[in-house]
Amino acid sequence: MSTEQQPQLALERLYTKDVSFEIPSAEVFTKEWKPELNINLSSTADKIDPTHYEVSLKVVVEAKNDNQTAFIVDITQAGIFLVDGVEDERLPYILGAYCPNILFPFLREAVNDLVTKGSFPQLLLTPINFDAEFEANMQRAQMEAAEAEGKA
């Protein structure tokens, strides 16, 4: 019988960590709706204790209509993940891609709910391939490290 511990990975808590919705001027409701969207998405991971991490996925969406800010929505969706017995080399992928993949549908729903309750048309964020983004970020970091090493 093996005494080796099986890796554990589980979402233990899901919550909205921060939320803000702003409509700077009601004048936006009197104009034809032709929005220009600026969407910024980021994620962070913080170790809470030896087996738990808080992973946060933050989005800021600014909608402009006729060069005037129509609304700004800023939401951070977070989760507490149990991560135990996972190899150190797998941890960046889990925290940087796997966990954000789990959080994104909840973030997407929260954005849409706020926008529609603000009396605007539905806003469904396009699904994101966090695996591909993680790989691209890793390759970019490796290239930057190689360039920095070459300059030294």
XYZ file of C-alpha atoms in Angstrom:
152
model
C 0.000 0.000 0.000
C 1.393 3.394 -1.016
C 1.762 6.127 1.583
C 2.160 8.754 -1.139
C -0.473 11.465 -0.842
C -2.748 12.051 -3.829
C -2.741 15.649 -5.126
C -5.806 17.633 -4.102
C -7.301 20.566 -5.963
C -10.701 21.972 -5.052
C -12.660 25.203 -5.086
C -13.727 25.709 -1.476
C -15.278 29.162 -1.626
C -16.449 31.446 -4.439
C -17.220 35.121 -3.839
C -17.366 38.576 -5.343
C -14.438 40.349 -3.704
C -15.009 43.830 -5.096
C -17.659 45.402 -7.294
C -18.198 48.888 -8.693
C -20.584 50.167 -11.339
C -20.619 53.794 -12.396
C -22.706 55.800 -14.844
C -21.062 59.253 -14.895
C -23.915 60.987 -16.735
C -27.544 60.140 -17.479
C -27.079 62.020 -20.757
C -25.800 58.739 -22.227
C -29.383 57.410 -22.244
C -30.511 60.157 -24.645
C -28.079 59.210 -27.434
C -28.070 56.427 -29.979
C -26.262 53.422 -28.472
C -23.051 52.708 -30.417
C -20.616 51.718 -27.679
C -16.854 51.382 -27.832
C -15.625 48.967 -25.193
C -12.264 48.892 -23.448
C -11.827 45.670 -21.456
C -8.917 44.938 -19.122
C -8.639 41.564 -17.425
C -6.059 40.417 -14.884
C -5.603 37.684 -12.322
C -3.683 37.315 -9.077
C -2.994 34.471 -6.680
C -2.128 34.878 -3.009
C -1.114 32.113 -0.636
C -3.380 32.079 2.421
C -1.828 29.125 4.249
C 0.242 26.061 3.248
C -2.660 24.454 1.343
C -4.940 27.349 0.341
C -4.711 30.088 -2.271
C -6.982 32.986 -3.019
C -7.188 33.430 -6.786
C -8.798 36.642 -8.047
C -9.936 37.501 -11.543
C -10.511 41.219 -12.112
C -12.140 42.927 -15.061
C -12.612 46.606 -15.769
C -14.949 47.444 -18.633
C -15.282 51.024 -19.807
C -17.994 51.704 -22.354
C -17.863 54.957 -24.287
C -20.672 56.220 -26.432
C -20.078 59.205 -28.703
C -16.715 59.773 -26.916
C -18.467 60.046 -23.562
C -18.120 57.453 -20.799
C -21.404 55.566 -20.623
C -20.450 53.220 -17.802
C -17.533 51.682 -15.980
C -17.867 48.273 -14.390
C -15.070 46.973 -12.156
C -15.490 43.510 -10.659
C -13.128 41.156 -8.876
C -14.362 37.576 -8.653
C -12.376 35.417 -6.249
C -12.159 31.899 -5.002
C -10.346 30.047 -2.283
C -8.725 26.934 -3.698
C -7.342 23.967 -1.816
C -4.067 23.029 -3.507
C -2.244 20.227 -1.735
C 0.285 17.647 -2.898
C 0.744 19.309 -6.296
C 4.252 19.420 -7.790
C 5.864 22.873 -7.588
C 6.323 23.040 -11.373
C 2.531 22.602 -11.890
C 1.538 25.313 -9.401
C 1.981 28.344 -11.727
C -0.282 26.710 -14.334
C -2.937 25.841 -11.743
C -2.977 29.359 -10.280
C -2.532 31.180 -13.595
C -4.805 29.192 -15.918
C -6.831 26.421 -14.273
C -8.304 28.530 -11.445
C -9.096 31.567 -13.665
C -10.904 29.170 -16.053
C -13.160 28.173 -13.145
C -13.769 31.782 -12.030
C -14.434 33.322 -15.451
C -18.062 32.174 -15.963
C -19.023 33.719 -12.615
C -17.211 36.961 -13.477
C -18.911 37.029 -16.885
C -22.334 36.602 -15.281
C -21.654 39.344 -12.699
C -20.620 41.818 -15.427
C -23.739 41.064 -17.472
C -26.011 41.389 -14.421
C -24.625 44.802 -13.482
C -24.738 46.147 -17.023
C -28.331 45.046 -17.629
C -29.463 46.323 -14.213
C -27.869 49.624 -15.200
C -30.376 49.754 -18.089
C -27.877 48.910 -20.835
C -28.045 46.094 -23.398
C -26.663 42.706 -22.399
C -22.852 42.470 -22.258
C -21.434 38.959 -22.433
C -17.651 38.875 -22.249
C -16.075 36.676 -24.897
C -14.788 33.387 -23.471
C -11.043 33.373 -22.848
C -8.592 30.524 -23.315
C -6.570 30.962 -20.126
C -4.399 27.964 -21.061
C -3.235 29.704 -24.258
C -2.779 33.022 -22.423
C -0.696 31.298 -19.754
C 1.521 29.656 -22.403
C 1.951 32.976 -24.242
C 2.913 34.737 -20.995
C 5.427 31.988 -20.148
C 7.015 32.223 -23.614
C 7.134 36.023 -23.362
C 8.823 35.808 -19.948
C 11.374 33.304 -21.290
C 12.173 35.552 -24.277
C 12.564 38.610 -22.030
C 14.842 36.660 -19.686
C 16.950 35.474 -22.650
C 17.195 39.034 -24.002
C 18.169 40.385 -20.596
C 20.792 37.637 -20.256
C 22.179 38.491 -23.703
C 22.554 42.174 -22.737
C 24.351 41.364 -19.473
